[in-house]
Short mmCIF file of C-alpha atoms and ligand atoms in Angstrom, two decimals:
data_model
loop_
_atom_site.label_atom_id
_atom_site.label_comp_id
_atom_site.label_asym_id
_atom_site.label_seq_id
_atom_site.Cartn_x
_atom_site.Cartn_y
_atom_site.Cartn_z
CA MET L 30 -21.90 -14.29 -26.69
CA GLN L 31 -20.45 -10.80 -26.21
CA THR L 32 -18.53 -9.46 -29.17
CA LYS L 33 -16.18 -6.54 -28.48
CA TYR L 34 -16.86 -3.98 -25.74
CA ASP L 35 -16.96 -0.31 -26.63
CA THR L 36 -13.90 0.90 -24.70
CA ILE L 37 -12.37 4.12 -23.45
CA ILE L 38 -8.58 3.94 -23.00
CA VAL L 39 -7.17 5.98 -20.08
CA LEU L 40 -3.52 7.08 -20.41
CA ASP L 41 -2.01 7.05 -17.00
CA PHE L 42 0.16 10.07 -16.08
CA GLY L 43 0.42 9.02 -12.45
CA GLY L 44 -2.41 11.03 -11.04
CA GLN L 45 -4.05 9.85 -7.80
CA TYR L 46 -7.42 9.81 -9.57
CA CYS L 47 -6.43 7.99 -12.73
CA HIS L 48 -8.09 4.73 -11.75
CA LEU L 49 -11.10 6.59 -10.56
CA ILE L 50 -11.64 7.70 -14.18
CA GLY L 51 -11.65 4.05 -15.26
CA ARG L 52 -14.09 3.23 -12.52
CA ARG L 53 -16.45 6.07 -13.41
CA ILE L 54 -16.51 4.90 -17.02
CA ARG L 55 -17.29 1.34 -15.91
CA GLU L 56 -20.13 2.74 -13.79
CA HIS L 57 -21.72 3.90 -17.05
CA GLY L 58 -21.60 0.36 -18.46
CA VAL L 59 -18.71 1.12 -20.74
CA TYR L 60 -15.46 -0.78 -20.52
CA SER L 61 -12.22 1.00 -19.75
CA GLU L 62 -8.56 0.04 -19.76
CA ILE L 63 -5.79 2.00 -18.00
CA VAL L 64 -2.55 2.01 -20.01
CA PRO L 65 0.82 3.64 -19.45
CA HIS L 66 1.03 7.15 -20.90
CA ASP L 67 3.78 6.19 -23.32
CA ILE L 68 1.65 3.81 -25.28
CA THR L 69 2.11 4.38 -29.05
CA SER L 70 -0.60 4.91 -31.61
CA ASP L 71 0.33 1.51 -33.15
CA GLU L 72 -0.17 -0.15 -29.81
CA ILE L 73 -3.59 1.50 -29.51
CA LYS L 74 -4.40 0.16 -32.98
CA ALA L 75 -3.39 -3.26 -31.86
CA LEU L 76 -5.84 -2.97 -28.93
CA GLN L 77 -8.62 -2.57 -31.44
CA GLU L 78 -8.35 -6.33 -31.99
CA LYS L 79 -9.62 -6.94 -28.48
CA PHE L 80 -11.77 -3.85 -27.90
CA ASN L 81 -13.72 -1.28 -29.81
CA VAL L 82 -11.61 1.65 -28.76
CA LYS L 83 -13.96 4.65 -28.99
CA GLY L 84 -12.01 7.39 -27.21
CA LEU L 85 -9.02 8.29 -25.13
CA ILE L 86 -8.67 10.14 -21.81
CA LEU L 87 -5.33 11.60 -20.72
CA SER L 88 -5.26 11.56 -16.91
CA GLY L 89 -3.90 14.09 -14.46
CA GLY L 90 -0.50 13.65 -12.92
CA PRO L 91 1.89 15.28 -10.42
CA SER L 92 4.35 16.58 -13.02
CA SER L 93 4.62 19.95 -14.73
CA VAL L 94 4.78 19.94 -18.54
CA TYR L 95 7.98 22.04 -18.14
CA GLU L 96 9.95 19.50 -16.21
CA PRO L 97 12.74 18.01 -18.44
CA ASN L 98 11.53 14.49 -17.84
CA ALA L 99 7.81 15.25 -17.85
CA PRO L 100 5.82 12.34 -19.13
CA ARG L 101 4.57 12.87 -22.66
CA ILE L 102 2.51 11.07 -25.33
CA ASP L 103 3.25 9.82 -28.79
CA PRO L 104 2.02 12.92 -30.65
CA THR L 105 0.57 10.81 -33.52
CA ILE L 106 -2.12 9.72 -30.98
CA LEU L 107 -3.82 13.12 -31.60
CA GLU L 108 -3.96 12.22 -35.32
CA MET L 109 -5.80 8.94 -34.88
CA ASN L 110 -9.22 10.40 -35.36
CA LEU L 111 -10.23 9.11 -31.97
CA PRO L 112 -11.95 11.52 -29.53
CA VAL L 113 -9.51 12.71 -26.89
CA LEU L 114 -10.20 14.24 -23.46
CA GLY L 115 -7.36 15.70 -21.47
CA LEU L 116 -7.89 16.18 -17.72
CA CYS L 117 -5.70 18.48 -15.65
CA TYR L 118 -2.14 17.46 -16.65
CA GLY L 119 -3.63 15.88 -19.80
CA HIS L 120 -5.37 19.22 -20.56
CA GLN L 121 -2.03 21.11 -20.19
CA LEU L 122 -0.12 18.56 -22.18
CA ILE L 123 -2.41 18.67 -25.24
CA ALA L 124 -2.24 22.48 -25.07
CA GLN L 125 1.50 22.36 -25.06
CA ILE L 126 1.72 19.85 -27.93
CA VAL L 127 -0.48 22.00 -30.19
CA LYS L 128 1.75 24.96 -29.28
CA GLY L 129 -0.66 26.80 -27.02
CA LYS L 130 0.61 28.98 -24.15
CA VAL L 131 1.01 27.02 -20.92
CA LYS L 132 2.64 28.74 -17.95
CA PRO L 133 2.90 28.35 -14.22
CA ALA L 134 -0.09 30.08 -12.68
CA GLU L 135 0.39 32.99 -10.30
CA HIS L 136 -1.59 31.15 -7.67
CA ARG L 137 -1.80 27.45 -7.52
CA GLU L 138 -5.52 26.52 -7.55
CA TYR L 139 -6.24 23.68 -5.19
CA GLY L 140 -9.63 22.35 -4.11
CA ILE L 141 -13.14 23.41 -4.90
CA ALA L 142 -13.37 26.22 -7.49
CA GLU L 143 -16.08 27.97 -9.34
CA VAL L 144 -15.78 27.83 -13.08
CA ASN L 145 -17.55 30.00 -15.66
CA ILE L 146 -18.94 27.89 -18.50
CA ASP L 147 -18.78 30.21 -21.50
CA LYS L 148 -19.93 27.67 -24.11
CA PRO L 149 -21.90 24.64 -22.84
CA VAL L 150 -21.16 22.39 -25.76
CA GLY L 151 -19.71 18.88 -26.26
CA VAL L 152 -18.33 17.61 -22.94
CA LEU L 153 -19.91 20.63 -21.22
CA ASN L 154 -23.35 20.22 -22.82
CA GLY L 155 -26.23 20.93 -20.48
CA LEU L 156 -24.13 22.66 -17.76
CA SER L 157 -24.97 25.94 -16.04
CA PRO L 158 -23.07 29.22 -16.50
CA LYS L 159 -21.37 28.58 -13.14
CA GLU L 160 -20.27 25.13 -12.05
CA THR L 161 -18.51 23.83 -8.95
CA VAL L 162 -15.49 21.79 -9.84
CA TRP L 163 -12.41 20.34 -8.16
CA MET L 164 -9.04 21.55 -9.33
CA SER L 165 -5.47 20.95 -8.35
CA HIS L 166 -2.91 22.52 -10.66
CA GLY L 167 0.16 24.72 -10.84
CA ASP L 168 0.41 25.13 -14.63
CA THR L 169 -2.33 26.94 -16.53
CA VAL L 170 -3.31 27.18 -20.18
CA PHE L 171 -3.36 30.88 -21.22
CA ALA L 172 -3.91 30.69 -24.98
CA LEU L 173 -4.47 28.18 -27.81
CA PRO L 174 -3.97 28.29 -31.54
CA ALA L 175 -6.83 29.44 -33.79
CA GLU L 176 -8.13 25.93 -34.48
CA PHE L 177 -9.10 25.66 -30.80
CA GLU L 178 -11.72 27.56 -28.78
CA ALA L 179 -11.92 28.17 -25.04
CA LEU L 180 -15.13 26.90 -23.42
CA ALA L 181 -14.68 27.92 -19.78
CA HIS L 182 -12.57 30.12 -17.51
CA THR L 183 -11.92 30.84 -13.84
CA GLU L 184 -10.54 33.96 -12.21
CA SER L 185 -6.99 32.88 -12.65
CA CYS L 186 -7.29 30.43 -15.51
CA PRO L 187 -8.39 31.95 -18.86
CA VAL L 188 -8.63 28.56 -20.62
CA ALA L 189 -10.10 26.18 -18.03
CA ALA L 190 -11.73 24.11 -20.79
CA TYR L 191 -11.25 23.98 -24.54
CA ARG L 192 -12.09 22.05 -27.68
CA HIS L 193 -10.74 21.70 -31.18
CA LYS L 194 -13.06 23.41 -33.61
CA THR L 195 -13.32 20.52 -36.04
CA LYS L 196 -11.86 17.42 -34.25
CA ALA L 197 -13.19 15.77 -31.11
CA ILE L 198 -10.35 16.96 -28.83
CA TYR L 199 -11.26 18.42 -25.42
CA GLY L 200 -9.42 19.58 -22.38
CA LEU L 201 -10.69 20.25 -18.83
CA GLN L 202 -8.48 21.81 -16.22
CA TRP L 203 -10.51 20.19 -13.41
CA HIS L 204 -11.23 16.65 -12.35
CA PRO L 205 -14.73 15.45 -13.40
CA GLU L 206 -14.02 12.07 -11.86
CA VAL L 207 -14.02 13.20 -8.23
CA VAL L 208 -17.30 13.67 -6.44
CA HIS L 209 -16.46 17.28 -5.53
CA THR L 210 -17.02 18.25 -9.14
CA LYS L 211 -20.79 18.52 -8.81
CA ASN L 212 -21.68 17.66 -12.39
CA GLY L 213 -18.63 15.57 -13.11
CA GLU L 214 -20.75 12.57 -13.94
CA ARG L 215 -22.61 14.56 -16.56
CA MET L 216 -19.33 15.72 -18.09
CA LEU L 217 -17.98 12.17 -18.40
CA ARG L 218 -21.34 10.96 -19.68
CA ASN L 219 -21.23 13.63 -22.40
CA PHE L 220 -17.79 12.52 -23.41
CA ILE L 221 -18.56 8.78 -23.33
CA PHE L 222 -21.89 8.81 -25.12
CA ASP L 223 -22.20 12.08 -27.08
CA VAL L 224 -18.63 12.62 -28.16
CA CYS L 225 -17.32 9.03 -28.36
CA LYS L 226 -20.74 7.49 -29.21
CA CYS L 227 -20.16 4.48 -26.97
CA GLU L 228 -22.78 1.85 -26.41
CA ALA L 229 -23.13 0.70 -22.77
CA ASN L 230 -22.47 -2.95 -23.54
CA TRP L 231 -20.30 -3.87 -20.55
CA LYS L 232 -21.53 -5.39 -17.27
CA MET L 233 -19.87 -6.03 -13.91
CA GLU L 234 -20.65 -9.74 -14.41
CA ASP L 235 -18.35 -9.74 -17.46
CA LEU L 236 -15.51 -8.80 -15.21
CA ILE L 237 -15.66 -12.14 -13.43
CA GLY L 238 -15.13 -14.00 -16.69
CA LYS L 239 -12.28 -11.70 -17.64
CA MET L 240 -10.49 -12.17 -14.28
CA VAL L 241 -10.93 -15.97 -14.38
CA LYS L 242 -9.54 -16.00 -17.88
CA GLU L 243 -6.57 -13.91 -16.88
CA ILE L 244 -5.69 -16.19 -13.97
CA LYS L 245 -5.86 -19.18 -16.29
CA ALA L 246 -3.66 -17.46 -18.86
CA ASP L 247 -1.11 -16.52 -16.21
CA VAL L 248 -0.87 -19.82 -14.35
CA GLY L 249 -1.58 -22.17 -17.29
CA GLU L 250 -1.12 -25.81 -16.26
CA ALA L 251 1.07 -24.91 -13.24
CA THR L 252 -0.01 -24.68 -9.58
CA ALA L 253 -0.70 -21.68 -7.39
CA ILE L 254 -1.09 -20.77 -3.72
CA ILE L 255 -3.06 -18.04 -1.97
CA GLY L 256 -3.11 -16.82 1.62
CA LEU L 257 -6.78 -16.72 2.64
CA SER L 258 -7.41 -14.43 5.57
CA GLY L 259 -11.18 -14.45 5.39
CA GLY L 260 -11.26 -10.74 4.49
CA ILE L 261 -13.30 -9.93 1.47
CA ASP L 262 -10.33 -9.35 -0.89
CA SER L 263 -8.55 -12.63 -0.31
CA SER L 264 -11.88 -14.46 -0.25
CA VAL L 265 -12.95 -13.08 -3.67
CA ALA L 266 -9.46 -13.72 -5.09
CA THR L 267 -9.68 -17.36 -3.80
CA ALA L 268 -13.16 -17.83 -5.30
CA LEU L 269 -11.97 -16.53 -8.69
CA ALA L 270 -8.79 -18.59 -8.62
CA ALA L 271 -10.85 -21.66 -7.66
CA GLN L 272 -12.94 -21.18 -10.79
CA ALA L 273 -9.83 -20.78 -12.91
CA LEU L 274 -7.57 -23.46 -11.39
CA GLY L 275 -9.67 -25.94 -9.41
CA ASP L 276 -7.47 -28.33 -7.52
CA LYS L 277 -4.32 -26.75 -8.89
CA LEU L 278 -4.94 -24.07 -6.26
CA THR L 279 -3.86 -24.37 -2.67
CA ALA L 280 -5.60 -21.86 -0.36
CA VAL L 281 -3.98 -21.50 3.06
CA PHE L 282 -5.97 -20.19 6.01
CA VAL L 283 -3.62 -19.43 8.90
CA ASP L 284 -5.84 -19.54 12.02
CA HIS L 285 -3.69 -17.75 14.52
CA GLY L 286 -6.47 -17.73 17.11
CA PHE L 287 -7.15 -13.99 17.06
CA MET L 288 -10.12 -13.99 14.72
CA ARG L 289 -13.51 -12.89 15.92
CA GLU L 290 -16.04 -15.42 17.25
CA GLY L 291 -17.49 -17.52 14.47
CA GLU L 292 -15.17 -16.31 11.76
CA PRO L 293 -12.82 -19.30 11.41
CA GLU L 294 -15.91 -21.48 11.15
CA ALA L 295 -17.47 -19.27 8.44
CA ILE L 296 -14.27 -19.39 6.40
CA ARG L 297 -13.98 -23.16 6.81
CA ASP L 298 -17.58 -23.76 5.89
CA THR L 299 -17.32 -21.59 2.79
CA PHE L 300 -14.08 -22.77 1.33
CA GLN L 301 -14.27 -26.43 2.25
CA LYS L 302 -16.98 -26.70 -0.36
CA PHE L 303 -14.68 -25.45 -3.09
CA GLU L 304 -12.89 -28.04 -5.21
CA ILE L 305 -9.48 -26.73 -4.28
CA ASN L 306 -6.69 -27.82 -2.00
CA PHE L 307 -7.82 -26.05 1.14
CA VAL L 308 -5.34 -26.03 4.03
CA ILE L 309 -6.15 -24.84 7.52
CA ALA L 310 -3.16 -24.18 9.66
CA ASN L 311 -4.31 -24.56 13.27
CA VAL L 312 -1.44 -22.65 14.79
CA GLN L 313 -3.12 -20.99 17.73
CA LYS L 314 -0.77 -22.58 20.29
CA ARG L 315 2.33 -21.68 18.28
CA PHE L 316 1.29 -17.99 18.15
CA MET L 317 0.42 -17.87 21.83
CA GLU L 318 3.83 -19.25 22.74
CA LYS L 319 5.68 -16.71 20.53
CA LEU L 320 3.67 -13.93 22.15
CA LYS L 321 4.33 -14.88 25.75
CA GLY L 322 5.45 -11.87 27.66
CA VAL L 323 5.10 -9.55 24.67
CA VAL L 324 3.42 -6.30 25.72
CA ASP L 325 4.69 -3.67 23.32
CA PRO L 326 2.22 -3.12 20.49
CA GLU L 327 4.77 -2.84 17.68
CA LYS L 328 6.62 -5.92 18.89
CA LYS L 329 3.32 -7.79 19.00
CA ARG L 330 2.55 -6.85 15.40
CA LYS L 331 6.02 -7.86 14.33
CA VAL L 332 5.93 -11.22 16.07
CA ILE L 333 2.56 -12.01 14.52
CA GLY L 334 3.56 -10.81 11.06
CA GLU L 335 6.75 -12.87 11.10
CA GLU L 336 5.12 -15.99 12.41
CA PHE L 337 2.40 -15.66 9.81
CA ILE L 338 4.94 -15.54 7.03
CA ARG L 339 6.77 -18.54 8.53
CA VAL L 340 3.63 -20.67 8.60
CA PHE L 341 2.70 -19.63 5.12
CA GLU L 342 6.19 -20.35 3.77
CA GLU L 343 6.24 -23.82 5.31
CA ILE L 344 3.04 -24.74 3.58
CA ALA L 345 4.00 -23.05 0.31
CA GLU L 346 7.25 -25.01 0.20
CA LYS L 347 5.41 -28.24 0.69
CA SER L 348 2.82 -27.37 -1.93
CA ASP L 349 5.40 -26.71 -4.58
CA ALA L 350 3.34 -23.88 -6.04
CA GLN L 351 4.93 -21.83 -8.74
CA TYR L 352 2.54 -18.89 -8.65
CA LEU L 353 1.32 -16.69 -5.75
CA ILE L 354 -2.14 -15.24 -5.98
CA GLN L 355 -2.94 -12.17 -3.91
CA GLY L 356 -6.11 -10.20 -3.28
CA THR L 357 -4.41 -6.86 -3.66
CA ILE L 358 -6.90 -4.16 -4.68
CA TYR L 359 -6.32 -0.87 -6.37
CA PRO L 360 -6.11 1.44 -3.30
CA ASP L 361 -3.44 -0.89 -1.82
CA ARG L 362 -1.33 -0.33 -4.91
CA ILE L 363 -1.83 3.36 -5.39
CA GLU L 364 -0.56 4.06 -1.84
CA SER L 365 2.55 2.13 -2.62
CA GLY L 366 3.46 4.33 -5.56
CA PHE L 367 3.63 1.41 -7.99
CA ARG L 368 3.14 3.39 -11.18
CA LYS L 369 5.45 5.49 -13.29
CA ASN L 370 5.20 9.16 -12.34
CA SER L 371 3.25 8.73 -9.11
CA ASP L 372 4.41 9.63 -5.62
CA VAL L 373 4.87 7.06 -2.88
CA ILE L 374 2.51 7.72 -0.02
CA LYS L 375 2.99 4.61 2.15
CA SER L 376 3.86 0.99 1.70
CA HIS L 377 1.08 -1.54 2.17
CA HIS L 378 1.65 -4.95 3.59
CA ASN L 379 0.00 -6.75 0.69
CA VAL L 380 2.16 -5.07 -1.88
CA ALA L 381 5.36 -5.59 0.05
CA GLY L 382 4.46 -9.20 -0.65
CA LEU L 383 4.02 -12.10 1.63
CA PRO L 384 6.77 -14.68 1.36
CA SER L 385 10.29 -13.41 1.34
CA LYS L 386 12.17 -16.65 1.00
CA ILE L 387 10.18 -18.46 -1.66
CA LYS L 388 10.64 -17.70 -5.30
CA PHE L 389 7.45 -17.57 -7.35
CA LYS L 390 7.40 -17.24 -11.09
CA LYS L 391 4.90 -14.47 -10.75
CA ILE L 392 2.50 -12.81 -8.32
CA VAL L 393 -0.98 -12.79 -9.84
CA GLU L 394 -3.33 -10.04 -8.60
CA PRO L 395 -6.70 -10.43 -10.28
CA LEU L 396 -8.36 -7.62 -8.27
CA ARG L 397 -5.63 -5.08 -8.86
CA ASP L 398 -7.82 -2.54 -10.62
CA LEU L 399 -10.88 -2.72 -8.38
CA TYR L 400 -12.09 -0.60 -5.52
CA LYS L 401 -13.46 -2.12 -2.28
CA ASP L 402 -17.13 -1.68 -3.15
CA GLU L 403 -16.56 -3.23 -6.54
CA VAL L 404 -14.96 -6.20 -4.84
CA ARG L 405 -18.02 -6.46 -2.65
CA LYS L 406 -20.22 -6.50 -5.77
CA VAL L 407 -18.08 -9.24 -7.25
CA ALA L 408 -18.36 -11.16 -3.92
CA LYS L 409 -22.13 -10.99 -4.12
CA MET L 410 -22.17 -12.13 -7.73
CA LEU L 411 -19.97 -15.06 -6.76
CA ASP L 412 -22.53 -15.95 -4.05
CA LEU L 413 -20.09 -15.73 -1.19
CA PRO L 414 -21.95 -15.80 2.16
CA LYS L 415 -22.93 -12.52 3.75
CA GLU L 416 -20.55 -12.99 6.67
CA ILE L 417 -17.77 -12.63 4.20
CA VAL L 418 -19.36 -10.05 1.89
CA ASN L 419 -20.22 -7.67 4.77
CA ARG L 420 -17.14 -8.34 6.89
CA GLN L 421 -15.69 -5.20 8.44
CA PRO L 422 -12.10 -4.35 7.70
CA PHE L 423 -10.07 -6.36 10.20
CA PRO L 424 -6.39 -5.89 11.04
CA GLY L 425 -4.07 -8.74 10.05
CA PRO L 426 -2.97 -9.28 13.66
CA GLY L 427 -6.67 -9.52 14.56
CA LEU L 428 -7.89 -9.24 18.14
CA ALA L 429 -4.29 -9.31 19.33
CA VAL L 430 -4.02 -5.55 18.71
CA ARG L 431 -7.31 -5.00 20.50
CA ILE L 432 -6.06 -6.64 23.70
CA ILE L 433 -3.78 -4.20 25.48
CA GLY L 434 -0.90 -5.83 27.24
CA GLU L 435 -0.03 -9.50 27.32
CA LEU L 436 -2.20 -12.02 25.54
CA THR L 437 -3.50 -14.90 27.55
CA GLU L 438 -6.11 -17.52 26.69
CA GLU L 439 -8.51 -15.97 29.19
CA ARG L 440 -8.06 -12.43 27.85
CA VAL L 441 -8.54 -13.62 24.27
CA GLN L 442 -11.79 -15.32 25.24
CA VAL L 443 -13.01 -12.13 27.02
CA ALA L 444 -12.17 -10.05 23.94
CA LYS L 445 -14.01 -12.49 21.65
CA LYS L 446 -17.18 -12.54 23.79
CA THR L 447 -17.40 -8.80 24.25
CA ASP L 448 -16.71 -8.20 20.59
CA ALA L 449 -19.49 -10.62 19.61
CA ILE L 450 -21.98 -8.71 21.80
CA VAL L 451 -21.08 -5.36 20.17
CA ARG L 452 -21.41 -6.87 16.71
CA GLU L 453 -24.75 -8.44 17.48
CA GLU L 454 -26.28 -5.25 18.98
CA ILE L 455 -25.01 -2.95 16.27
CA GLU L 456 -26.20 -5.24 13.50
CA LYS L 457 -29.53 -6.00 15.15
CA ASN L 458 -30.25 -2.30 15.49
CA GLY L 459 -29.43 -1.57 11.85
CA LEU L 460 -26.40 0.62 12.57
CA ALA L 461 -23.79 -1.52 10.82
CA GLU L 462 -24.36 -0.11 7.33
CA ASN L 463 -23.14 3.33 8.33
CA LEU L 464 -20.15 2.29 10.35
CA TRP L 465 -16.66 1.58 9.13
CA GLN L 466 -15.83 -0.57 12.14
CA TYR L 467 -17.29 -1.49 15.54
CA PHE L 468 -15.52 -3.60 18.14
CA THR L 469 -14.24 -3.78 21.68
CA VAL L 470 -10.84 -3.24 23.17
CA LEU L 471 -9.83 -5.12 26.21
CA THR L 472 -7.79 -2.62 28.26
CA ASP L 473 -5.04 -3.47 30.69
CA THR L 474 -6.91 -1.61 33.45
CA LYS L 475 -9.04 -3.30 36.09
CA ALA L 476 -11.76 -1.61 38.04
CA THR L 477 -13.94 -2.26 41.07
CA GLY L 478 -17.58 -3.13 40.59
CA VAL L 479 -20.43 -4.69 42.39
CA LYS L 480 -22.10 -7.82 41.06
CA GLY L 481 -25.02 -9.19 43.08
CA ASP L 482 -24.20 -8.26 46.66
CA SER L 483 -20.46 -8.74 46.32
CA ARG L 484 -17.53 -6.67 45.40
CA ALA L 485 -16.14 -7.49 41.99
CA TYR L 486 -12.82 -6.60 40.47
CA GLY L 487 -12.55 -7.07 36.73
CA TYR L 488 -11.54 -5.80 33.32
CA VAL L 489 -12.38 -2.46 31.79
CA VAL L 490 -13.58 -2.92 28.21
CA ALA L 491 -13.77 -0.06 25.72
CA VAL L 492 -16.31 0.00 22.90
CA ARG L 493 -15.08 1.61 19.68
CA ALA L 494 -17.36 2.47 16.71
CA ALA L 495 -16.03 4.59 13.91
CA GLU L 496 -17.43 6.18 10.76
CA SER L 497 -14.97 6.58 7.93
CA ARG L 498 -14.71 6.40 4.14
CA GLU L 499 -11.20 5.08 3.73
CA ALA L 500 -9.79 4.95 7.30
CA MET L 501 -7.31 7.80 6.78
CA THR L 502 -9.54 9.87 9.01
CA ALA L 503 -12.48 8.71 11.15
CA ASN L 504 -15.09 10.00 13.54
CA PHE L 505 -16.33 8.22 16.58
CA ALA L 506 -19.89 7.16 15.86
CA GLN L 507 -22.75 8.83 17.79
CA ILE L 508 -24.37 5.61 18.79
CA PRO L 509 -27.74 6.20 20.56
CA TYR L 510 -27.40 5.93 24.36
CA PRO L 511 -30.04 3.17 24.68
CA ILE L 512 -27.97 0.93 22.40
CA LEU L 513 -24.79 1.73 24.31
CA GLU L 514 -26.69 0.95 27.48
CA LYS L 515 -27.80 -2.43 26.10
CA ILE L 516 -24.24 -3.23 25.05
CA SER L 517 -22.88 -2.29 28.44
CA THR L 518 -25.49 -4.28 30.35
CA ARG L 519 -25.03 -7.33 28.17
CA ILE L 520 -21.26 -7.27 28.49
CA THR L 521 -21.23 -6.99 32.26
CA ASN L 522 -23.94 -9.62 32.59
CA GLU L 523 -22.70 -12.14 30.07
CA VAL L 524 -18.95 -11.77 30.54
CA PRO L 525 -18.33 -12.07 34.31
CA GLU L 526 -14.67 -11.03 34.05
CA VAL L 527 -15.76 -7.48 33.04
CA THR L 528 -16.85 -4.88 35.58
CA ARG L 529 -16.87 -1.71 33.50
CA VAL L 530 -17.60 -0.62 29.94
CA VAL L 531 -16.44 2.74 28.51
CA TYR L 532 -17.11 4.33 25.13
CA ASP L 533 -14.22 5.73 23.05
CA ILE L 534 -15.15 9.28 21.91
CA THR L 535 -11.93 10.12 20.08
CA HIS L 536 -11.72 10.97 16.42
CA LYS L 537 -8.88 9.99 14.11
CA PRO L 538 -6.77 12.11 14.20
CA PRO L 539 -5.63 12.56 16.88
CA ALA L 540 -6.35 8.87 17.80
CA THR L 541 -6.09 5.98 15.41
CA ILE L 542 -9.02 3.59 14.90
CA GLU L 543 -7.24 0.62 16.50
CA TRP L 544 -5.81 1.11 19.99
CA GLU L 545 -2.53 -0.57 19.26
P1 XMP M 613 -5.64 2.79 12.35
O1 XMP M 613 -5.67 2.05 13.64
O2 XMP M 613 -4.25 3.02 11.84
O3 XMP M 613 -6.30 1.76 11.30
O4 XMP M 613 -6.45 4.00 12.34
C1 XMP M 613 -6.74 2.12 10.01
C2 XMP M 613 -7.45 0.92 9.42
O5 XMP M 613 -6.49 -0.11 9.11
C3 XMP M 613 -6.80 -1.30 9.80
N1 XMP M 613 -5.55 -1.91 10.25
C4 XMP M 613 -4.91 -2.95 9.66
N2 XMP M 613 -5.22 -3.61 8.52
N3 XMP M 613 -3.28 -4.95 8.76
C5 XMP M 613 -4.40 -4.66 8.12
O6 XMP M 613 -4.72 -5.27 7.10
C6 XMP M 613 -2.88 -4.25 9.87
O7 XMP M 613 -1.84 -4.58 10.46
C7 XMP M 613 -3.79 -3.20 10.34
N4 XMP M 613 -3.71 -2.35 11.40
C8 XMP M 613 -4.81 -1.54 11.35
C9 XMP M 613 -7.72 -0.88 10.95
O8 XMP M 613 -8.56 -1.92 11.37
C10 XMP M 613 -8.47 0.31 10.34
O9 XMP M 613 -9.55 -0.14 9.50
#
């Protein structure tokens, strides 16, 4: 039985990378909690009941320490005798609190920078005289009181790193948590193990227990509902909620008919075995009717989105569930600007929330602090089948946005068959691992061909395969010609309605990954 985890608390000042800090710490086998920046020292002491708090990190953030409403900390936190590491905004804030000189820099430093390590001690132990780091700051620390010493500088930043001479207080102007800081991992490791003396006593497996416990605590003896799309996030959230709630959970799978071949069956097979209330809404006809005559891509998305909500609401009302569980993950939330002091980048459909009419007591989001690859690890630990663990990201409206023009039964079938061939060939040839997505698009163009000895007139299908890290940008994949050839031959042979196959060679930007 695990006692208390050694824990690093991260104070959140709204920086884009705040949760990445938490994640990096977890990667070292040390537990980490992200807390609002205005936590008091008494609240931190109270956390000691649950965790062995061994150190604090103050994250970066978009503010300037000079703004009148700039986020601050309870200054007694620096007196708690806990090691503290300030990063970027955190670095400037500590300097300002101890009455150092912090001023706007002449030039804003943004991106990769070279930093001179003048004293490789403490957090900087083992580093070279010159290190590549990633910075993004307007304010700069120019001087510190006598009880501090500077450890590093850049051309425009005289105090790029510092430490207190007798207490374990450090500041780094750069971001060790992002991969562009070449030895960032070493810096965090130095802080976690050498400065804070943490023991790596936390495992990913422990997270499952924690999430299950949280769902139980939130929902108690009440009932909950979840929309299960078959994507990895909602599947993992369903599997966790199933452990926590059993038959007090209703999972709703809305089968709108635009899933890829074999997917509805995989979802059914997996979740029918769970001891939950599993509802499949077979609403393919209903969706098809609503979409009759709809050609405009945005209208198509809207019709599907609305109908989806309607179906879900109907079932939710019948189920009488008081709680809604969602598989929202961390990147979904950060883009929606959900935290104090962070900027809104874009709204995400998960966060906007599914049902609009139904009142739930609470929306429970067990995966809210995890990244996609962490969710995949949890999925594997939960023994979810590989079709679900390895599923490519798939748009909510499904194949409907990969069929240009009006949707008909015939066209949906053509899209499903051609997509299945691409999937099979890419996976069989070991290319899947390096691709973000690979699929076909059924265009609204027809072309002449020759099949056997006769003229044929059929659909033009485009193959799309993209490499990407997070879908904000993407490159078309340089699939070897022999594999493209095999795909093309198979599609035209096995799907008689198709006479021509083309390959999409456009990056994002200027294109998007999906065609609609
Ligand atoms: P685009 O086409 O904008 O797509 O380059 C970027 C990524 O988002 C996926 N996508 C969606 N995902 N609901 C989703 O959950 C949607 O409506 C949706 N539309 C696009 C797309 O597959 C790609 O991975």
